Amino acid sequence: MKAIGCCAAACFPGAQSTHLEGAFAWGKTIGLVGGGGRIGRAVARRAGGFSMRTLYWGPRRITEREERELGLVYVPLDRLLAESDFVSIHAPHKPETQHLIGARELALMKPTAFLVNTARGPIVDERALVRALLDRRIAGAGLDVYEREPEVESELLSMPNVVLTPHQGSAVAELREAMAHMVVDNIVAVLEGRTPPNCWNPEIYVSAQ
């Protein structure tokens, strides 16, 4: 038993160690960039479970009723960046969102704040993010997407304050099965002459009729 205890002390950090210490989320402020969409709203509901103050910004503001139900507060992007302890990106990648979060935006964040990007890599200027992390202008980052996938900035791979996942946000068996069914449903709809249920540009079917 003594040998096991010694091994545990040497190999397992334990509750009193700061080796794997994280950041407290309860009661903190989370800012959702592009948070008025379906995914942003889902994150807002979960943030409510941690009694978080939830800010959001996007090109279109949702209704006041929806804001009240979700506990969302609409603010300009610069204010969101300055006040949030966690900045979570949920915007689509478009020409106008390319490098939406760059050196200027990262400089507005708290030095204790974390950036989370599970949307699209090019929304964040990855080189600017590396510099901000190296200079400790922000506390850390969690990334599931990258600017030049599958390549990742080499500095990010060795940073202790960065968590990286290989674009696998949908890596859940039930979700992958649902995605496969979605593809089949759309193919069947096209073959039967119907508008696919998950069509990005349904106007092409309206104009064709």
PDB file of C-alpha atoms in Angstrom:
ATOM      1  CA  MET A   1       0.000   0.000   0.000  1.00  0.00           C
ATOM      2  CA  LYS A   2       2.885   2.298   0.739  1.00  0.00           C
ATOM      3  CA  ALA A   3       4.319   1.773  -2.727  1.00  0.00           C
ATOM      4  CA  ILE A   4       0.948   2.545  -4.331  1.00  0.00           C
ATOM      5  CA  GLY A   5       0.647   5.707  -2.295  1.00  0.00           C
ATOM      6  CA  CYS A   6       4.101   6.870  -3.326  1.00  0.00           C
ATOM      7  CA  CYS A   7       3.319   6.198  -6.974  1.00  0.00           C
ATOM      8  CA  ALA A   8       0.082   8.147  -6.708  1.00  0.00           C
ATOM      9  CA  ALA A   9       1.859  11.078  -5.118  1.00  0.00           C
ATOM     10  CA  ALA A  10       4.526  11.069  -7.796  1.00  0.00           C
ATOM     11  CA  CYS A  11       2.346  10.430 -10.860  1.00  0.00           C
ATOM     12  CA  PHE A  12      -1.133  11.713 -10.056  1.00  0.00           C
ATOM     13  CA  PRO A  13      -1.452  15.481  -9.422  1.00  0.00           C
ATOM     14  CA  GLY A  14      -4.308  15.147  -6.915  1.00  0.00           C
ATOM     15  CA  ALA A  15      -6.860  17.633  -5.690  1.00  0.00           C
ATOM     16  CA  GLN A  16      -4.333  19.998  -4.096  1.00  0.00           C
ATOM     17  CA  SER A  17      -2.179  20.377  -7.205  1.00  0.00           C
ATOM     18  CA  THR A  18      -2.405  23.348  -9.589  1.00  0.00           C
ATOM     19  CA  HIS A  19      -1.004  21.217 -12.419  1.00  0.00           C
ATOM     20  CA  LEU A  20      -4.368  20.906 -14.190  1.00  0.00           C
ATOM     21  CA  GLU A  21      -6.055  23.927 -12.645  1.00  0.00           C
ATOM     22  CA  GLY A  22      -8.824  25.415 -14.760  1.00  0.00           C
ATOM     23  CA  ALA A  23     -10.893  28.590 -14.830  1.00  0.00           C
ATOM     24  CA  PHE A  24     -14.069  29.100 -12.802  1.00  0.00           C
ATOM     25  CA  ALA A  25     -17.177  29.481 -15.003  1.00  0.00           C
ATOM     26  CA  TRP A  26     -19.916  29.956 -12.372  1.00  0.00           C
ATOM     27  CA  GLY A  27     -21.204  33.520 -12.357  1.00  0.00           C
ATOM     28  CA  LYS A  28     -18.708  34.695 -14.988  1.00  0.00           C
ATOM     29  CA  THR A  29     -19.504  36.558 -18.206  1.00  0.00           C
ATOM     30  CA  ILE A  30     -19.617  34.754 -21.539  1.00  0.00           C
ATOM     31  CA  GLY A  31     -19.745  36.653 -24.825  1.00  0.00           C
ATOM     32  CA  LEU A  32     -21.241  34.978 -27.880  1.00  0.00           C
ATOM     33  CA  VAL A  33     -19.953  36.347 -31.190  1.00  0.00           C
ATOM     34  CA  GLY A  34     -22.743  35.646 -33.665  1.00  0.00           C
ATOM     35  CA  GLY A  35     -24.781  34.439 -30.718  1.00  0.00           C
ATOM     36  CA  GLY A  36     -28.223  35.139 -32.146  1.00  0.00           C
ATOM     37  CA  GLY A  37     -28.217  31.966 -34.240  1.00  0.00           C
ATOM     38  CA  ARG A  38     -29.362  28.452 -33.379  1.00  0.00           C
ATOM     39  CA  ILE A  39     -26.045  27.293 -31.911  1.00  0.00           C
ATOM     40  CA  GLY A  40     -25.438  30.526 -30.025  1.00  0.00           C
ATOM     41  CA  ARG A  41     -28.861  30.280 -28.419  1.00  0.00           C
ATOM     42  CA  ALA A  42     -28.166  26.693 -27.387  1.00  0.00           C
ATOM     43  CA  VAL A  43     -24.939  27.814 -25.719  1.00  0.00           C
ATOM     44  CA  ALA A  44     -26.838  30.620 -23.973  1.00  0.00           C
ATOM     45  CA  ARG A  45     -29.263  28.109 -22.475  1.00  0.00           C
ATOM     46  CA  ARG A  46     -26.390  26.042 -21.140  1.00  0.00           C
ATOM     47  CA  ALA A  47     -24.604  29.112 -19.796  1.00  0.00           C
ATOM     48  CA  GLY A  48     -27.726  29.826 -17.763  1.00  0.00           C
ATOM     49  CA  GLY A  49     -27.092  26.595 -15.868  1.00  0.00           C
ATOM     50  CA  PHE A  50     -23.865  28.159 -14.594  1.00  0.00           C
ATOM     51  CA  SER A  51     -25.565  31.441 -13.671  1.00  0.00           C
ATOM     52  CA  MET A  52     -23.425  33.182 -16.262  1.00  0.00           C
ATOM     53  CA  ARG A  53     -24.056  36.677 -17.543  1.00  0.00           C
ATOM     54  CA  THR A  54     -24.461  36.183 -21.275  1.00  0.00           C
ATOM     55  CA  LEU A  55     -23.678  38.889 -23.817  1.00  0.00           C
ATOM     56  CA  TYR A  56     -24.115  38.495 -27.548  1.00  0.00           C
ATOM     57  CA  TRP A  57     -23.370  40.366 -30.726  1.00  0.00           C
ATOM     58  CA  GLY A  58     -24.286  39.747 -34.350  1.00  0.00           C
ATOM     59  CA  PRO A  59     -25.414  41.512 -37.493  1.00  0.00           C
ATOM     60  CA  ARG A  60     -29.062  40.939 -36.546  1.00  0.00           C
ATOM     61  CA  ARG A  61     -30.552  41.334 -33.101  1.00  0.00           C
ATOM     62  CA  ILE A  62     -33.158  38.811 -31.947  1.00  0.00           C
ATOM     63  CA  THR A  63     -36.440  39.931 -30.396  1.00  0.00           C
ATOM     64  CA  GLU A  64     -36.588  41.350 -26.872  1.00  0.00           C
ATOM     65  CA  ARG A  65     -38.806  38.445 -25.853  1.00  0.00           C
ATOM     66  CA  GLU A  66     -36.184  35.923 -26.988  1.00  0.00           C
ATOM     67  CA  GLU A  67     -33.480  37.898 -25.199  1.00  0.00           C
ATOM     68  CA  ARG A  68     -35.440  37.743 -21.948  1.00  0.00           C
ATOM     69  CA  GLU A  69     -36.164  34.023 -22.310  1.00  0.00           C
ATOM     70  CA  LEU A  70     -32.513  33.198 -22.975  1.00  0.00           C
ATOM     71  CA  GLY A  71     -31.021  35.766 -20.608  1.00  0.00           C
ATOM     72  CA  LEU A  72     -29.131  37.411 -23.475  1.00  0.00           C
ATOM     73  CA  VAL A  73     -27.887  41.011 -23.505  1.00  0.00           C
ATOM     74  CA  TYR A  74     -27.111  42.563 -26.899  1.00  0.00           C
ATOM     75  CA  VAL A  75     -23.960  44.735 -26.911  1.00  0.00           C
ATOM     76  CA  PRO A  76     -21.491  46.073 -29.495  1.00  0.00           C
ATOM     77  CA  LEU A  77     -18.653  43.690 -30.340  1.00  0.00           C
ATOM     78  CA  ASP A  78     -15.967  45.817 -28.673  1.00  0.00           C
ATOM     79  CA  ARG A  79     -17.899  45.883 -25.386  1.00  0.00           C
ATOM     80  CA  LEU A  80     -18.479  42.132 -25.577  1.00  0.00           C
ATOM     81  CA  LEU A  81     -14.760  41.534 -25.966  1.00  0.00           C
ATOM     82  CA  ALA A  82     -13.845  43.905 -23.136  1.00  0.00           C
ATOM     83  CA  GLU A  83     -16.311  42.520 -20.572  1.00  0.00           C
ATOM     84  CA  SER A  84     -16.330  38.765 -21.265  1.00  0.00           C
ATOM     85  CA  ASP A  85     -14.395  36.143 -19.319  1.00  0.00           C
ATOM     86  CA  PHE A  86     -15.064  33.672 -22.137  1.00  0.00           C
ATOM     87  CA  VAL A  87     -15.492  34.737 -25.777  1.00  0.00           C
ATOM     88  CA  SER A  88     -17.188  32.008 -27.814  1.00  0.00           C
ATOM     89  CA  ILE A  89     -17.449  32.315 -31.597  1.00  0.00           C
ATOM     90  CA  HIS A  90     -20.579  31.172 -33.425  1.00  0.00           C
ATOM     91  CA  ALA A  91     -20.534  33.326 -36.564  1.00  0.00           C
ATOM     92  CA  PRO A  92     -20.560  31.863 -40.094  1.00  0.00           C
ATOM     93  CA  HIS A  93     -17.482  32.309 -42.266  1.00  0.00           C
ATOM     94  CA  LYS A  94     -18.173  34.992 -44.864  1.00  0.00           C
ATOM     95  CA  PRO A  95     -15.974  37.642 -46.499  1.00  0.00           C
ATOM     96  CA  GLU A  96     -17.105  40.108 -43.828  1.00  0.00           C
ATOM     97  CA  THR A  97     -16.178  37.745 -40.973  1.00  0.00           C
ATOM     98  CA  GLN A  98     -12.714  36.830 -42.289  1.00  0.00           C
ATOM     99  CA  HIS A  99     -10.341  37.691 -39.406  1.00  0.00           C
ATOM    100  CA  LEU A 100     -13.233  39.213 -37.489  1.00  0.00           C
ATOM    101  CA  ILE A 101     -11.125  38.490 -34.403  1.00  0.00           C
ATOM    102  CA  GLY A 102      -7.669  39.886 -35.042  1.00  0.00           C
ATOM    103  CA  ALA A 103      -4.939  41.696 -33.131  1.00  0.00           C
ATOM    104  CA  ARG A 104      -7.119  44.726 -32.315  1.00  0.00           C
ATOM    105  CA  GLU A 105      -9.981  42.590 -31.027  1.00  0.00           C
ATOM    106  CA  LEU A 106      -7.730  40.306 -28.985  1.00  0.00           C
ATOM    107  CA  ALA A 107      -6.148  43.379 -27.376  1.00  0.00           C
ATOM    108  CA  LEU A 108      -9.592  44.409 -26.137  1.00  0.00           C
ATOM    109  CA  MET A 109     -10.063  41.166 -24.196  1.00  0.00           C
ATOM    110  CA  LYS A 110      -9.229  40.768 -20.525  1.00  0.00           C
ATOM    111  CA  PRO A 111      -5.821  39.236 -19.756  1.00  0.00           C
ATOM    112  CA  THR A 112      -7.771  36.605 -17.772  1.00  0.00           C
ATOM    113  CA  ALA A 113     -10.173  35.801 -20.628  1.00  0.00           C
ATOM    114  CA  PHE A 114     -10.355  32.737 -22.862  1.00  0.00           C
ATOM    115  CA  LEU A 115     -11.192  32.566 -26.567  1.00  0.00           C
ATOM    116  CA  VAL A 116     -13.204  29.577 -27.800  1.00  0.00           C
ATOM    117  CA  ASN A 117     -13.659  28.939 -31.519  1.00  0.00           C
ATOM    118  CA  THR A 118     -15.873  26.045 -32.621  1.00  0.00           C
ATOM    119  CA  ALA A 119     -17.263  27.886 -35.665  1.00  0.00           C
ATOM    120  CA  ARG A 120     -14.828  28.375 -38.556  1.00  0.00           C
ATOM    121  CA  GLY A 121     -11.070  28.818 -38.376  1.00  0.00           C
ATOM    122  CA  PRO A 122     -10.585  31.853 -40.662  1.00  0.00           C
ATOM    123  CA  ILE A 123     -12.826  33.984 -38.427  1.00  0.00           C
ATOM    124  CA  VAL A 124      -9.782  34.237 -36.133  1.00  0.00           C
ATOM    125  CA  ASP A 125      -6.438  35.591 -37.298  1.00  0.00           C
ATOM    126  CA  GLU A 126      -4.405  32.632 -36.051  1.00  0.00           C
ATOM    127  CA  ARG A 127      -1.048  34.398 -36.136  1.00  0.00           C
ATOM    128  CA  ALA A 128      -2.504  37.267 -34.098  1.00  0.00           C
ATOM    129  CA  LEU A 129      -3.893  34.719 -31.642  1.00  0.00           C
ATOM    130  CA  VAL A 130      -0.470  33.099 -31.244  1.00  0.00           C
ATOM    131  CA  ARG A 131       1.088  36.489 -30.493  1.00  0.00           C
ATOM    132  CA  ALA A 132      -1.651  37.336 -27.985  1.00  0.00           C
ATOM    133  CA  LEU A 133      -1.097  34.026 -26.188  1.00  0.00           C
ATOM    134  CA  LEU A 134       2.690  34.341 -26.182  1.00  0.00           C
ATOM    135  CA  ASP A 135       2.446  37.890 -24.842  1.00  0.00           C
ATOM    136  CA  ARG A 136      -0.154  36.763 -22.272  1.00  0.00           C
ATOM    137  CA  ARG A 137      -2.645  39.339 -23.493  1.00  0.00           C
ATOM    138  CA  ILE A 138      -5.299  36.647 -22.994  1.00  0.00           C
ATOM    139  CA  ALA A 139      -5.314  33.667 -20.639  1.00  0.00           C
ATOM    140  CA  GLY A 140      -5.878  30.873 -23.132  1.00  0.00           C
ATOM    141  CA  ALA A 141      -7.821  29.436 -26.045  1.00  0.00           C
ATOM    142  CA  GLY A 142      -9.900  26.416 -26.968  1.00  0.00           C
ATOM    143  CA  LEU A 143      -9.958  25.626 -30.686  1.00  0.00           C
ATOM    144  CA  ASP A 144     -11.827  23.007 -32.690  1.00  0.00           C
ATOM    145  CA  VAL A 145     -11.249  24.752 -36.048  1.00  0.00           C
ATOM    146  CA  TYR A 146      -8.211  26.317 -37.696  1.00  0.00           C
ATOM    147  CA  GLU A 147      -7.456  28.980 -40.242  1.00  0.00           C
ATOM    148  CA  ARG A 148      -5.605  26.668 -42.643  1.00  0.00           C
ATOM    149  CA  GLU A 149      -6.986  23.214 -41.833  1.00  0.00           C
ATOM    150  CA  PRO A 150      -5.577  20.640 -41.495  1.00  0.00           C
ATOM    151  CA  GLU A 151      -2.466  22.730 -40.732  1.00  0.00           C
ATOM    152  CA  VAL A 152      -2.180  24.257 -37.277  1.00  0.00           C
ATOM    153  CA  GLU A 153       0.187  27.012 -36.198  1.00  0.00           C
ATOM    154  CA  SER A 154       3.093  25.084 -34.675  1.00  0.00           C
ATOM    155  CA  GLU A 155       3.312  27.329 -31.595  1.00  0.00           C
ATOM    156  CA  LEU A 156      -0.225  26.383 -30.585  1.00  0.00           C
ATOM    157  CA  LEU A 157       0.719  22.715 -30.334  1.00  0.00           C
ATOM    158  CA  SER A 158       3.068  23.247 -27.398  1.00  0.00           C
ATOM    159  CA  MET A 159       1.200  25.907 -25.418  1.00  0.00           C
ATOM    160  CA  PRO A 160      -0.013  24.706 -21.998  1.00  0.00           C
ATOM    161  CA  ASN A 161      -2.890  27.203 -22.014  1.00  0.00           C
ATOM    162  CA  VAL A 162      -4.389  25.999 -25.312  1.00  0.00           C
ATOM    163  CA  VAL A 163      -6.781  23.074 -25.864  1.00  0.00           C
ATOM    164  CA  LEU A 164      -6.931  21.770 -29.446  1.00  0.00           C
ATOM    165  CA  THR A 165      -9.369  19.283 -30.975  1.00  0.00           C
ATOM    166  CA  PRO A 166      -9.289  18.113 -34.631  1.00  0.00           C
ATOM    167  CA  HIS A 167     -12.544  19.702 -35.882  1.00  0.00           C
ATOM    168  CA  GLN A 168     -14.566  16.993 -34.205  1.00  0.00           C
ATOM    169  CA  GLY A 169     -17.366  18.942 -32.573  1.00  0.00           C
ATOM    170  CA  SER A 170     -19.870  16.580 -34.169  1.00  0.00           C
ATOM    171  CA  ALA A 171     -18.041  13.405 -33.108  1.00  0.00           C
ATOM    172  CA  VAL A 172     -20.979  11.841 -31.289  1.00  0.00           C
ATOM    173  CA  ALA A 173     -22.504   8.592 -32.572  1.00  0.00           C
ATOM    174  CA  GLU A 174     -26.119   9.794 -32.397  1.00  0.00           C
ATOM    175  CA  LEU A 175     -25.309  13.087 -34.111  1.00  0.00           C
ATOM    176  CA  ARG A 176     -23.296  11.445 -36.881  1.00  0.00           C
ATOM    177  CA  GLU A 177     -26.205   9.064 -37.519  1.00  0.00           C
ATOM    178  CA  ALA A 178     -28.617  12.006 -37.685  1.00  0.00           C
ATOM    179  CA  MET A 179     -26.294  13.744 -40.165  1.00  0.00           C
ATOM    180  CA  ALA A 180     -26.247  10.641 -42.378  1.00  0.00           C
ATOM    181  CA  HIS A 181     -30.065  10.491 -42.342  1.00  0.00           C
ATOM    182  CA  MET A 182     -30.152  14.176 -43.242  1.00  0.00           C
ATOM    183  CA  VAL A 183     -28.014  13.561 -46.328  1.00  0.00           C
ATOM    184  CA  VAL A 184     -30.241  10.686 -47.437  1.00  0.00           C
ATOM    185  CA  ASP A 185     -33.432  12.715 -46.887  1.00  0.00           C
ATOM    186  CA  ASN A 186     -32.075  15.514 -49.074  1.00  0.00           C
ATOM    187  CA  ILE A 187     -31.003  13.149 -51.858  1.00  0.00           C
ATOM    188  CA  VAL A 188     -34.403  11.442 -51.868  1.00  0.00           C
ATOM    189  CA  ALA A 189     -36.153  14.818 -52.012  1.00  0.00           C
ATOM    190  CA  VAL A 190     -34.140  15.866 -55.080  1.00  0.00           C
ATOM    191  CA  LEU A 191     -34.785  12.543 -56.840  1.00  0.00           C
ATOM    192  CA  GLU A 192     -38.523  12.934 -56.173  1.00  0.00           C
ATOM    193  CA  GLY A 193     -38.565  16.500 -57.503  1.00  0.00           C
ATOM    194  CA  ARG A 194     -39.074  18.117 -54.106  1.00  0.00           C
ATOM    195  CA  THR A 195     -37.135  20.952 -52.474  1.00  0.00           C
ATOM    196  CA  PRO A 196     -34.548  19.391 -50.126  1.00  0.00           C
ATOM    197  CA  PRO A 197     -35.441  20.018 -46.468  1.00  0.00           C
ATOM    198  CA  ASN A 198     -31.950  21.324 -45.656  1.00  0.00           C
ATOM    199  CA  CYS A 199     -31.308  23.425 -48.744  1.00  0.00           C
ATOM    200  CA  TRP A 200     -29.009  26.430 -48.347  1.00  0.00           C
ATOM    201  CA  ASN A 201     -30.408  28.249 -51.405  1.00  0.00           C
ATOM    202  CA  PRO A 202     -34.073  27.178 -51.796  1.00  0.00           C
ATOM    203  CA  GLU A 203     -34.689  30.177 -54.077  1.00  0.00           C
ATOM    204  CA  ILE A 204     -33.244  28.206 -57.007  1.00  0.00           C
ATOM    205  CA  TYR A 205     -36.203  25.826 -56.764  1.00  0.00           C
ATOM    206  CA  VAL A 206     -38.714  28.667 -56.590  1.00  0.00           C
ATOM    207  CA  SER A 207     -37.217  30.364 -59.664  1.00  0.00           C
ATOM    208  CA  ALA A 208     -37.208  27.061 -61.558  1.00  0.00           C
ATOM    209  CA  GLN A 209     -40.946  26.557 -61.048  1.00  0.00           C
TER     210      GLN A 209
END
